[in-house]
Short mmCIF file of C-alpha atoms in Angstrom, two decimals:
data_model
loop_
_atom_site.label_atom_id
_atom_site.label_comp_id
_atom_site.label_asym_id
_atom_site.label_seq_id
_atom_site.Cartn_x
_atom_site.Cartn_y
_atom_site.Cartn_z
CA UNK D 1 -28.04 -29.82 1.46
CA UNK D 2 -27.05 -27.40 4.59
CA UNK D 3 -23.78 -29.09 6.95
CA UNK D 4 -25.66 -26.89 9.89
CA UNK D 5 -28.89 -25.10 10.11
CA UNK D 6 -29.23 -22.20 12.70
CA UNK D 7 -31.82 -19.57 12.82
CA UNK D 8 -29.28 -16.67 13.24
CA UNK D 9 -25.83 -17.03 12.53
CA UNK D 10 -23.46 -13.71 13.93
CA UNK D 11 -19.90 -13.53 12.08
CA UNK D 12 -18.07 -12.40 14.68
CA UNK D 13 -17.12 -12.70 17.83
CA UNK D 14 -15.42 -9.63 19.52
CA UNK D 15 -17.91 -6.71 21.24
CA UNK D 16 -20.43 -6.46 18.54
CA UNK D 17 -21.12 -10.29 18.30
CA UNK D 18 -21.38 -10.99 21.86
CA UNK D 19 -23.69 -7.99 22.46
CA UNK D 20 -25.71 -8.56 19.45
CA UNK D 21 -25.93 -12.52 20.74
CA UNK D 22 -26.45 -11.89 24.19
CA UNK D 23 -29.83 -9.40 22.80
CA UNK D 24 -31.12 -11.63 20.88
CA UNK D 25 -31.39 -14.43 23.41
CA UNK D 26 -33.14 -11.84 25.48
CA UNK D 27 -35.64 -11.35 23.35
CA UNK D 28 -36.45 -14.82 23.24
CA UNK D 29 -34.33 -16.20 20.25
CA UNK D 30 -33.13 -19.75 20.64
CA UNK D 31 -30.99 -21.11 17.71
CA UNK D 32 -28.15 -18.74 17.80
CA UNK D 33 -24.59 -19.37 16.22
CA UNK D 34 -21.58 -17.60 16.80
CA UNK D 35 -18.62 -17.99 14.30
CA UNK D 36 -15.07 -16.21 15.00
CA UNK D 37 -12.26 -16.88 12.92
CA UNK D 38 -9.96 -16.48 16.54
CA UNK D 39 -8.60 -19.18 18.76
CA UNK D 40 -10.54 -17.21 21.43
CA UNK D 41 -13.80 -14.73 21.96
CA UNK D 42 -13.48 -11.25 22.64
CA UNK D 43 -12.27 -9.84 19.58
CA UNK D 44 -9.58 -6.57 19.83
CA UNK D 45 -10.62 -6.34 22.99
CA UNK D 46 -8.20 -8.83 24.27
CA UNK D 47 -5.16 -6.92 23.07
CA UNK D 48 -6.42 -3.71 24.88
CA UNK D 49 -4.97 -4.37 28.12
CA UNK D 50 -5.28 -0.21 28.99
CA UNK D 51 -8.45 1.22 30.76
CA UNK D 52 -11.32 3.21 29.86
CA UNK D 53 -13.90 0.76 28.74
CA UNK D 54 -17.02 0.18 30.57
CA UNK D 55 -17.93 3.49 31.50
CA UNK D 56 -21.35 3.74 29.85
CA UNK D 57 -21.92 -0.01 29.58
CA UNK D 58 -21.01 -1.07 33.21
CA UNK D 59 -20.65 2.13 35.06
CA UNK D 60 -17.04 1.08 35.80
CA UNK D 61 -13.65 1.53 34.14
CA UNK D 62 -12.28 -1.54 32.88
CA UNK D 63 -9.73 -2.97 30.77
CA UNK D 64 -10.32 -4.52 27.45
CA UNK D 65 -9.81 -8.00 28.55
CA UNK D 66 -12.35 -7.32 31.62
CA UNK D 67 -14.77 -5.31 29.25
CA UNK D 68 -15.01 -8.82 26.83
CA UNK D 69 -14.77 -11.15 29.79
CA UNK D 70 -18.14 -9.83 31.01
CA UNK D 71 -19.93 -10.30 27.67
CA UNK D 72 -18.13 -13.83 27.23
CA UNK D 73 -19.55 -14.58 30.75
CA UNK D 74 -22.87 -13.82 29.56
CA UNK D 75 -22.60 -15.74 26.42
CA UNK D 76 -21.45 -18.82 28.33
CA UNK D 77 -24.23 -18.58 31.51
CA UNK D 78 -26.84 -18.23 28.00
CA UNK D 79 -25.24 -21.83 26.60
CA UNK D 80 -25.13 -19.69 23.36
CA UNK D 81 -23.20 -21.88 20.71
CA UNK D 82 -19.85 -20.16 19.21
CA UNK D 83 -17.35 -22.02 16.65
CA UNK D 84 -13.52 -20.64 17.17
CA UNK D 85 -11.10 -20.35 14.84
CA UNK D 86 -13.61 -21.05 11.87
CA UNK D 87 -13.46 -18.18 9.01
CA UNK D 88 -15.98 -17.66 7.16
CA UNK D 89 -15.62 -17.37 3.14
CA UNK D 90 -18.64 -16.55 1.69
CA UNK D 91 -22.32 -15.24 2.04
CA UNK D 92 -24.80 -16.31 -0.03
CA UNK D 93 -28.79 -15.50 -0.07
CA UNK D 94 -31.47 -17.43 -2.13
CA UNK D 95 -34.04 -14.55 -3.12
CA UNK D 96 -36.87 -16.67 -3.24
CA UNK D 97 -36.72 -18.49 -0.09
CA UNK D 98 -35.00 -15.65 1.64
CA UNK D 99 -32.41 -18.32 3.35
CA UNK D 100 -28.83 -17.40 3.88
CA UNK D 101 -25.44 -20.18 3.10
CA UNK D 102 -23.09 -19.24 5.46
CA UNK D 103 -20.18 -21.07 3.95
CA UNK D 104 -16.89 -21.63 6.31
CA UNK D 105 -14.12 -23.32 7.20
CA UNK D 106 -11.64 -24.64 10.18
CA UNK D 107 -9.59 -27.46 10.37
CA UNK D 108 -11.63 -30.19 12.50
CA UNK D 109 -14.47 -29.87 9.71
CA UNK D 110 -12.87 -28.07 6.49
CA UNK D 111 -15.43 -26.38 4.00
CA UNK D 112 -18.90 -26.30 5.53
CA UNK D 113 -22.08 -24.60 4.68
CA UNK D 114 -25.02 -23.56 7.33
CA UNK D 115 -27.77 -22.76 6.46
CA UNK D 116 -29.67 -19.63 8.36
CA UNK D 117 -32.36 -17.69 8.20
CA UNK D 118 -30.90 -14.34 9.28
CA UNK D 119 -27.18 -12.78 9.27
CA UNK D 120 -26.07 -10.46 11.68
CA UNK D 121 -22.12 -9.29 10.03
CA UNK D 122 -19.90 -8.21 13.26
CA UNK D 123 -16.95 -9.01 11.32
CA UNK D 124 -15.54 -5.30 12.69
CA UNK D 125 -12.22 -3.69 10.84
CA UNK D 126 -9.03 -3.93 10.37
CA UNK D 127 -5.70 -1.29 9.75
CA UNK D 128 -4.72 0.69 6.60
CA UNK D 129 -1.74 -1.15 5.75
CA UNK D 130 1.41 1.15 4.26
CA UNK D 131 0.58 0.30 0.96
CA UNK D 132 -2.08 2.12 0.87
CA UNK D 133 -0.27 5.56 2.09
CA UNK D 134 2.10 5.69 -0.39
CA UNK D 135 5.65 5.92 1.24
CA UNK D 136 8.65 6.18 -0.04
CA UNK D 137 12.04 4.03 0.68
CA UNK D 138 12.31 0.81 1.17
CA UNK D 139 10.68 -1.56 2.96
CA UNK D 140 12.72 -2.57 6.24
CA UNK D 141 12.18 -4.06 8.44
CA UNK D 142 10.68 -1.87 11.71
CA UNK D 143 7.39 -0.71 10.40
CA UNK D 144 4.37 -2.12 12.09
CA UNK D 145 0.77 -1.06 12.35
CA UNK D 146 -0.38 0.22 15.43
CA UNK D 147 -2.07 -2.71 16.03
CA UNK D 148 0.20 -5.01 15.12
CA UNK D 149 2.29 -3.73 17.57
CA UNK D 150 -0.11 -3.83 20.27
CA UNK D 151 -0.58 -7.29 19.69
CA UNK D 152 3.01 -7.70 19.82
CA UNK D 153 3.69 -5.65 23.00
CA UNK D 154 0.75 -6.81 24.97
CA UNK D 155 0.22 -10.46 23.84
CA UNK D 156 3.37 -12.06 23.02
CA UNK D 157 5.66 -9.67 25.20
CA UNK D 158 8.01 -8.56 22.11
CA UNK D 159 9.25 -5.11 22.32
CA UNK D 160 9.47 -4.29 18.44
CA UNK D 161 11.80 -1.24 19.28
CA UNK D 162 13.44 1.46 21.02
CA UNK D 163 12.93 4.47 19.39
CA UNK D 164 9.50 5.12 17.85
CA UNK D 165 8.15 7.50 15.06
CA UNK D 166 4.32 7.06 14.81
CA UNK D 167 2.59 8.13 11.82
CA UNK D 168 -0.97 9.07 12.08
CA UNK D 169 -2.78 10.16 15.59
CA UNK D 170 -5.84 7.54 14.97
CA UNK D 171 -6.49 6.20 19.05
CA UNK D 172 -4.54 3.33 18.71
CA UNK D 173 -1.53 5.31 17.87
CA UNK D 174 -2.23 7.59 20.31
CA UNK D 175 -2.08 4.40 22.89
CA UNK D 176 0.81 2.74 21.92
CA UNK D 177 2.30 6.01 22.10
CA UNK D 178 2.15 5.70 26.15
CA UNK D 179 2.45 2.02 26.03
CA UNK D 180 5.79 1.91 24.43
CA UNK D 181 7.13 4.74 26.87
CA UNK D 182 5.92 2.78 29.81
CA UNK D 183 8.15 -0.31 28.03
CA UNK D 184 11.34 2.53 27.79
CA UNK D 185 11.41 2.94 24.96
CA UNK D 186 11.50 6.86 23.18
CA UNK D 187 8.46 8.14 21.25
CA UNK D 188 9.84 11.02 19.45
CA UNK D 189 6.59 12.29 17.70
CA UNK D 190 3.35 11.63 16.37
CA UNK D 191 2.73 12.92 12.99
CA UNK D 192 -0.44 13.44 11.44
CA UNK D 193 -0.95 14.70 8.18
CA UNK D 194 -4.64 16.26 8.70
CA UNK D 195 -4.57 19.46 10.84
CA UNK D 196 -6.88 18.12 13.44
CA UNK D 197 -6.00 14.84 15.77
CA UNK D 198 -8.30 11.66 14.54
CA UNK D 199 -8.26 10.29 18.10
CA UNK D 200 -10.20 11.02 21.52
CA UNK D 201 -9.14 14.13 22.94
CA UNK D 202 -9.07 12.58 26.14
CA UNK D 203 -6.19 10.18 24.52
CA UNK D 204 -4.05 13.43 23.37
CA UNK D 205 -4.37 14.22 26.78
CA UNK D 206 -3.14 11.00 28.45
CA UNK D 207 -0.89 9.21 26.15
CA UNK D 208 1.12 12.31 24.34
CA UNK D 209 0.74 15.59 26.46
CA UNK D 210 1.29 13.58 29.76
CA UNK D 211 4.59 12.15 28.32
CA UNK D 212 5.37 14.96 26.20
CA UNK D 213 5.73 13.51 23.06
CA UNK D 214 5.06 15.82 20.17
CA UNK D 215 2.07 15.88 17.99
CA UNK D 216 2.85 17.37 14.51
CA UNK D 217 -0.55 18.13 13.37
CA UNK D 218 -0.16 19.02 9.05
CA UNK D 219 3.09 16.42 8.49
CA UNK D 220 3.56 13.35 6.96
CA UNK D 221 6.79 11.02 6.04
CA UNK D 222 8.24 11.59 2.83
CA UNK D 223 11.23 8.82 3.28
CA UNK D 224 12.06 6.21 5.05
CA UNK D 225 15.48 5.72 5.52
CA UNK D 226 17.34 1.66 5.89
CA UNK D 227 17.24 -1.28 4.10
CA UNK D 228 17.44 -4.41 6.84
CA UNK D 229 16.18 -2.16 9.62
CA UNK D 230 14.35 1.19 9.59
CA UNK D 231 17.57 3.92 10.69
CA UNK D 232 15.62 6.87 10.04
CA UNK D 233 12.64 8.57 8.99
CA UNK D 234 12.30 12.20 6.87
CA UNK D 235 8.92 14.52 8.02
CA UNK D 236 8.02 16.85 6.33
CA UNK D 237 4.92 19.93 6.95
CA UNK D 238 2.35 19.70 3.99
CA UNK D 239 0.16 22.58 2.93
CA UNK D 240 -3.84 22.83 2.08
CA UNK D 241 -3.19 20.55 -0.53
CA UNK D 242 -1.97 17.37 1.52
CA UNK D 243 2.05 18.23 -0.55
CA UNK D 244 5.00 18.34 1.34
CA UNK D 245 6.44 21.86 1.59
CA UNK D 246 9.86 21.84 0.43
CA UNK D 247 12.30 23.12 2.72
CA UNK D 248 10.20 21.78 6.07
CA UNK D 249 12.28 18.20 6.13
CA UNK D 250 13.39 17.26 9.82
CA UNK D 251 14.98 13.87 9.80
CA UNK D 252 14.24 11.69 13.18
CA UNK D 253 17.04 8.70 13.91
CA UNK D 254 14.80 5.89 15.08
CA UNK D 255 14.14 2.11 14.63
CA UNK D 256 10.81 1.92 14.23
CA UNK D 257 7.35 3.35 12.46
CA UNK D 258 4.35 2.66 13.82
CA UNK D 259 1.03 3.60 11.37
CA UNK D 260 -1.75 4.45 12.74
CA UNK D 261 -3.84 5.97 9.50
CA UNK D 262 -7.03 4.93 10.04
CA UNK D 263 -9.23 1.52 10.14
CA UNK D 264 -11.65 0.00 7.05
CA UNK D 265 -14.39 -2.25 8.08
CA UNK D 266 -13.93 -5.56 6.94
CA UNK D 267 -16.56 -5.38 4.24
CA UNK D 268 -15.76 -8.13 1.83
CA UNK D 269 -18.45 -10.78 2.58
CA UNK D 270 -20.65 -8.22 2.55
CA UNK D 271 -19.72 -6.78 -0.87
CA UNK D 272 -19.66 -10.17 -1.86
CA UNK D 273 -23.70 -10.70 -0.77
CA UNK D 274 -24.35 -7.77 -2.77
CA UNK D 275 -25.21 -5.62 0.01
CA UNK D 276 -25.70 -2.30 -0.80
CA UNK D 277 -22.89 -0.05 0.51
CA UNK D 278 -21.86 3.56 1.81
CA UNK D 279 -19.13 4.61 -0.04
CA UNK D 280 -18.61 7.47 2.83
CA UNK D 281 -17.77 5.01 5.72
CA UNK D 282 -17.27 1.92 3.96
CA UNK D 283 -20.05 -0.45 5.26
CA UNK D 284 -23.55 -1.04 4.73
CA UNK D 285 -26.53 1.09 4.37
CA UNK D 286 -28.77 0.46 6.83
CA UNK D 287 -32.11 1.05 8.27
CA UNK D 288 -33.69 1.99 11.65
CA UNK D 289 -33.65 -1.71 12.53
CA UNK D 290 -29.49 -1.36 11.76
CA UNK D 291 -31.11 -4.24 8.88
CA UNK D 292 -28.92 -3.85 5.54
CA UNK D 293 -30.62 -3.09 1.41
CA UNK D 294 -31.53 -7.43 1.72
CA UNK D 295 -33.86 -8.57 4.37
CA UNK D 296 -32.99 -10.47 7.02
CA UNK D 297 -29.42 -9.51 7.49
CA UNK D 298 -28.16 -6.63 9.91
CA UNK D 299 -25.17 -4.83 10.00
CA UNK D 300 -23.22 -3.43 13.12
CA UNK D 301 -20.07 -2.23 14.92
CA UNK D 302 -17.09 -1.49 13.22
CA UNK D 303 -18.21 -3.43 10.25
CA UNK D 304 -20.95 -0.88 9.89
CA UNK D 305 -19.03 1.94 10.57
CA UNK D 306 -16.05 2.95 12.73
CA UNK D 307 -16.60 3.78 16.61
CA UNK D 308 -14.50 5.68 19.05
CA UNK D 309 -16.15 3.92 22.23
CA UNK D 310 -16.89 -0.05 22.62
CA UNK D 311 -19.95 0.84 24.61
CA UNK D 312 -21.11 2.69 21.44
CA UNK D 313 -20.38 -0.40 19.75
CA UNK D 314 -22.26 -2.67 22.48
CA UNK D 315 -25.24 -0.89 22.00
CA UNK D 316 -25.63 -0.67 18.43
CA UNK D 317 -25.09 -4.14 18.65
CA UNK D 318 -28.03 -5.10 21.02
CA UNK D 319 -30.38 -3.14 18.33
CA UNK D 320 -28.64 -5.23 15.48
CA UNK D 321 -29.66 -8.40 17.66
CA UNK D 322 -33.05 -7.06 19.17
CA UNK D 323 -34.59 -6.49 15.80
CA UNK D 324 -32.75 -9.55 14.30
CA UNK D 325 -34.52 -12.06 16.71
CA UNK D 326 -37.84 -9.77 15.97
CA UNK D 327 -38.06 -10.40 12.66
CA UNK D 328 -37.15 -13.91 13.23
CA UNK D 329 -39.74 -14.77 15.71
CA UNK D 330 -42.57 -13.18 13.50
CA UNK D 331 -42.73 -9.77 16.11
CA UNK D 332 -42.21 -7.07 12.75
CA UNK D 333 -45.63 -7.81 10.82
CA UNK D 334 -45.48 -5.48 7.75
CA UNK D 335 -47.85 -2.39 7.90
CA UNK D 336 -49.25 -1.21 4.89
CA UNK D 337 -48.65 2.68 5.78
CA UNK D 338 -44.54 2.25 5.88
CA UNK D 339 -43.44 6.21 5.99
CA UNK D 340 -39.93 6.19 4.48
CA UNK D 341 -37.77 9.07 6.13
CA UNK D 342 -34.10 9.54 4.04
CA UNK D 343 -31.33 10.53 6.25
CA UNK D 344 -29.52 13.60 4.36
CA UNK D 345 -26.16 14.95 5.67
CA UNK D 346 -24.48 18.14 4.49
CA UNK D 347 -21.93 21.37 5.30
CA UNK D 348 -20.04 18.87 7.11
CA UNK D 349 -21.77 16.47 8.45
CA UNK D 350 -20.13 13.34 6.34
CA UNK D 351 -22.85 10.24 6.91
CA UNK D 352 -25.36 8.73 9.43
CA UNK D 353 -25.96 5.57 10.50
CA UNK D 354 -29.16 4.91 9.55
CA UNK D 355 -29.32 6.35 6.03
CA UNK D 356 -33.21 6.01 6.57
CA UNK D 357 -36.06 5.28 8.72
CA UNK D 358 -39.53 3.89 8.65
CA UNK D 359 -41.61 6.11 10.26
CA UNK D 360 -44.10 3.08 11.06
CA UNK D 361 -41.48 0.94 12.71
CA UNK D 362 -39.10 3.42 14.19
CA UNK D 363 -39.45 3.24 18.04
CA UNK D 364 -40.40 6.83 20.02
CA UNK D 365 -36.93 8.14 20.04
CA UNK D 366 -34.00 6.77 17.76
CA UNK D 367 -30.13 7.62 18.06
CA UNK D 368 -28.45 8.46 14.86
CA UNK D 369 -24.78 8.34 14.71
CA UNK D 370 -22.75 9.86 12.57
CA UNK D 371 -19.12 11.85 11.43
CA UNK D 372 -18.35 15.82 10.70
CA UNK D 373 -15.67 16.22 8.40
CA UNK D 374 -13.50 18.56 9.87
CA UNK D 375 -12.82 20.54 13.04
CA UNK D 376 -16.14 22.92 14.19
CA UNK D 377 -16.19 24.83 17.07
CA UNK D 378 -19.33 27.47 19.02
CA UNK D 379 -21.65 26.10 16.05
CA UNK D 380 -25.17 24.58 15.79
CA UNK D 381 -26.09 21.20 14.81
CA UNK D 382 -29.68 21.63 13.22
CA UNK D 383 -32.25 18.99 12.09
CA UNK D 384 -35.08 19.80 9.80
CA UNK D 385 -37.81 17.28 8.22
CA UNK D 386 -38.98 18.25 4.57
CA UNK D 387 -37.63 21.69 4.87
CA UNK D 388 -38.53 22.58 8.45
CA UNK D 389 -36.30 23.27 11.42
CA UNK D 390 -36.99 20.53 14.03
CA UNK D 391 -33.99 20.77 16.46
CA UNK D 392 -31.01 22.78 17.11
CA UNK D 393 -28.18 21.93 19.31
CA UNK D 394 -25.00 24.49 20.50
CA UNK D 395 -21.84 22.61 19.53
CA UNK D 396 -18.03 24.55 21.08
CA UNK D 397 -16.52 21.42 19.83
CA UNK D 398 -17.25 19.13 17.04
CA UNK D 399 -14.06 16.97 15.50
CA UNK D 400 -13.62 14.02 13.24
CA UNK D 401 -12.08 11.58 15.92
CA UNK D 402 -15.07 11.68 18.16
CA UNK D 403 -18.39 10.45 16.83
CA UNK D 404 -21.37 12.71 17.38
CA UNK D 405 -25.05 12.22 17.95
CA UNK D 406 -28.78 13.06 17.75
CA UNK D 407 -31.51 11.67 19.36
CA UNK D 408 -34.75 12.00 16.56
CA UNK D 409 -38.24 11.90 18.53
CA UNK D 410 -40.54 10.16 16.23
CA UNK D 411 -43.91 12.55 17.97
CA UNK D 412 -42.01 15.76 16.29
CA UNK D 413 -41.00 14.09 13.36
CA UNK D 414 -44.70 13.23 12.63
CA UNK D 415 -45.86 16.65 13.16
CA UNK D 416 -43.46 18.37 10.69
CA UNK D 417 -43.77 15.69 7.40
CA UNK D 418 -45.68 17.11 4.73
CA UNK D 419 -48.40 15.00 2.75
CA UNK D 420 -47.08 11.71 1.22
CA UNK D 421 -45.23 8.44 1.69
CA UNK D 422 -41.80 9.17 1.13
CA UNK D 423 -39.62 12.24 3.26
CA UNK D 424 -36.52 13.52 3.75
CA UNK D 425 -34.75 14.03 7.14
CA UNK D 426 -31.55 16.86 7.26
CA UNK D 427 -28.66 16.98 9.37
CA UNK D 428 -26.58 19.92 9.11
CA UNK D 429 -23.87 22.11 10.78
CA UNK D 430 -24.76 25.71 10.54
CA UNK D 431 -22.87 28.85 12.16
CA UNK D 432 -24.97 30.35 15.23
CA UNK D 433 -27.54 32.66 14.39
CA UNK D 434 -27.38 31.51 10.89
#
């Protein structure tokens, strides 16, 4: 027997949880259940103390902390239930019934199990840890994830240095780039081993060319020198091939190394629920309803995959939660003419988010997200449905840092499928005039 029932649990509680909470109570969904392993709501957010949130969302610049406290506001004026620091440990999914365990834990109740008719996973993502980069030396003491450091800097008050390599240009690099100069201390480059930035261009902008610190596009570290303490670090250009060139070493005297190589959603429950999975970005594969390969539980944020803007995030979210409480409250009745529409990407386009659509529940116009895989500039972004050109956008700039976008129209869809039940939809980057 179930500890807790709850109609729709969320795991998580930063951006994507609220949002996806505060939509499903809109659309008239009473037994919600928020679970966040955190001592407080908000998620990352509350370690983002710089602006730039809010624009699309509130119309406003705001700050992290602001950006979460109006979506905790909401949450709170809703009476929506949350449990804090309460991890969850497993999912679990009876095939039969279609019920979901949602088994966690905290330390007023230990283990617990609730019971729930629908999942929506906002668990989000966390850092590449050095490990996975494979650097040489030793391990001092001195190297810190970006966003370990953040935390650091901006929630305990710690300065973790006072001179800074950072390795990677991913956005929260890029941040605490300008966030340790305004602390005093010296940045004295960002290197990045790709030869395009993987952050906002607006962030090169503000937090590197504004406080001229370097940005050493094609270079990685190849040592790190100190045993106790980090005393140096060796850089090093690399070729076509991702190899260090010999003879390009520049040493840098400094006391710290900040990583910033990228973020993984934090797909383990959902591995562990069998959901089926995009190797590409590393979360699920879902639908137009953002609903993952087992009914009943939806997918979105940077669990899903990995967003440049929190309003992006915010929004995806209210879908996940829209269509969540929908199918909840008996509102998708299954039509016996489902039209399924694949989602193909190719010549650089690396994924979308949804991998498919049904054409009988897809609303009149549908974003789909998605990646290119390198740097494309004065291009076209084309569309075509079973073979036929349906759209065609000018591109100057396309990179992988920023996410991209294109807005399907279900009327033109329609007019271009050929006979049958099953389709195929294709997103491609194509030189103009080609």
């Amino acid at each position: 027997m179930p500890d807790k029932k709850a109609d729709l649990v969320i795991i998580g509680g930063g951006p994507a949880g609220l949002a996806a909470a505060e939509s499903a109570r809109k659309e008239g969904l009473e037994d919600i259940l928020i679970i966040e392993r955190d001592v407080r709501l908000g998620g990352i957010l509350n370690q983002c103390i710089h602006n730039g949130f809010g624009l699309h969302t509130f119309k406003e610049e705001l700050t992290g902390p602001e950006y979460a406290a109006r979506y905790i506001k909401r949450i709170m004026d809703e009476k929506i239930p949350f449990m804090l620091d309460t991890m969850v440990v497993n999912i679990s999914c009876d095939r039969q019934s279609g019920l979901k365990t949602v088994t966690a834990m905290n330390g007023q109740e230990g283990l617990f199990n609730i019971e729930a008719k629908a999942v929506i996973l906002a668990m989000g993502c966390r850092e590449r840890p050095r490990g996975a980069l494979n650097i040489p030396g030793y391990r001092p003491s001195g190297i810190y994830s970006a966003g370990t450091a953040q935390y650091y800097v901006n929630m305990e008050g710690r300065m973790i240095g006072k001179k800074v390599v950072i390795l990677g240009s991913g956005d929260i690099g890029l941040i605490m780039a300008r966030r340790m100069t305004y602390e005093g201390a010296k940045v004295l480059c960002v290197a990045e081993l790709q030869p395009y930035s993987g952050g906002l261009k607006r962030n090169i902008v503000q937090c590197l060319d504004d406080f001229d610190i370097p940005l050493l596009l094609s270079h990685t570290v190849v040592d790190i020198k100190g045993k106790r303490r980090v005393e140096g670090v060796t850089i090093a250009e690399v070729g076509a091939d991702k190899k260090p060139i010999p003879g390009t070493e520049q040493f840098y005297e400094c006391d710290t190394l900040l990583l910033s190589c990228g973020l993984i959603p934090e797909n383990e429950l959902s591995t562990g629920l069998g959901v089926k999975m995009n190797p590409v970005t590393n979360g699920a594969f879902v639908n137009e309803s953002l609903e993952t390969s087992i009914p009943g539980v939806y997918a979105c944020g940077n669990v899903l995959h990995v967003h440049d803007l929190v309003d992006y995030v915010s929004g995806e979210a209210a879908v996940a939660g829209k269509n969540a409480a929908e199918y909840l409250l008996g509102k998708q009745e299954k039509s016996g003419d489902d039209i399924t529409v694949s989602i193909r990407t190719e010549n650089g386009v690396r994924y979308s988010v949804p991998s498919t659509v049904n054409l009988a529940k897809m609303p009149a116009t549908l974003t789909v997200r998605f990646r290119v895989g390198a740097e494309y500039r004065n291009t076209d972004l084309v569309t075509y449905v079973d073979g036929k050109k349906m759209t065609s956008q000018k591109k100057a700039v396309m990179a992988p840092g920023e996410m991209q976008q294109v807005i399907l129209v279900k009327e033109k869809i329609s007019e271009l499928m050929g006979e049958g039940s099953e389709h195929e939809l294709t997103i491609r980057i194509e030189e103009k005039g080609a």
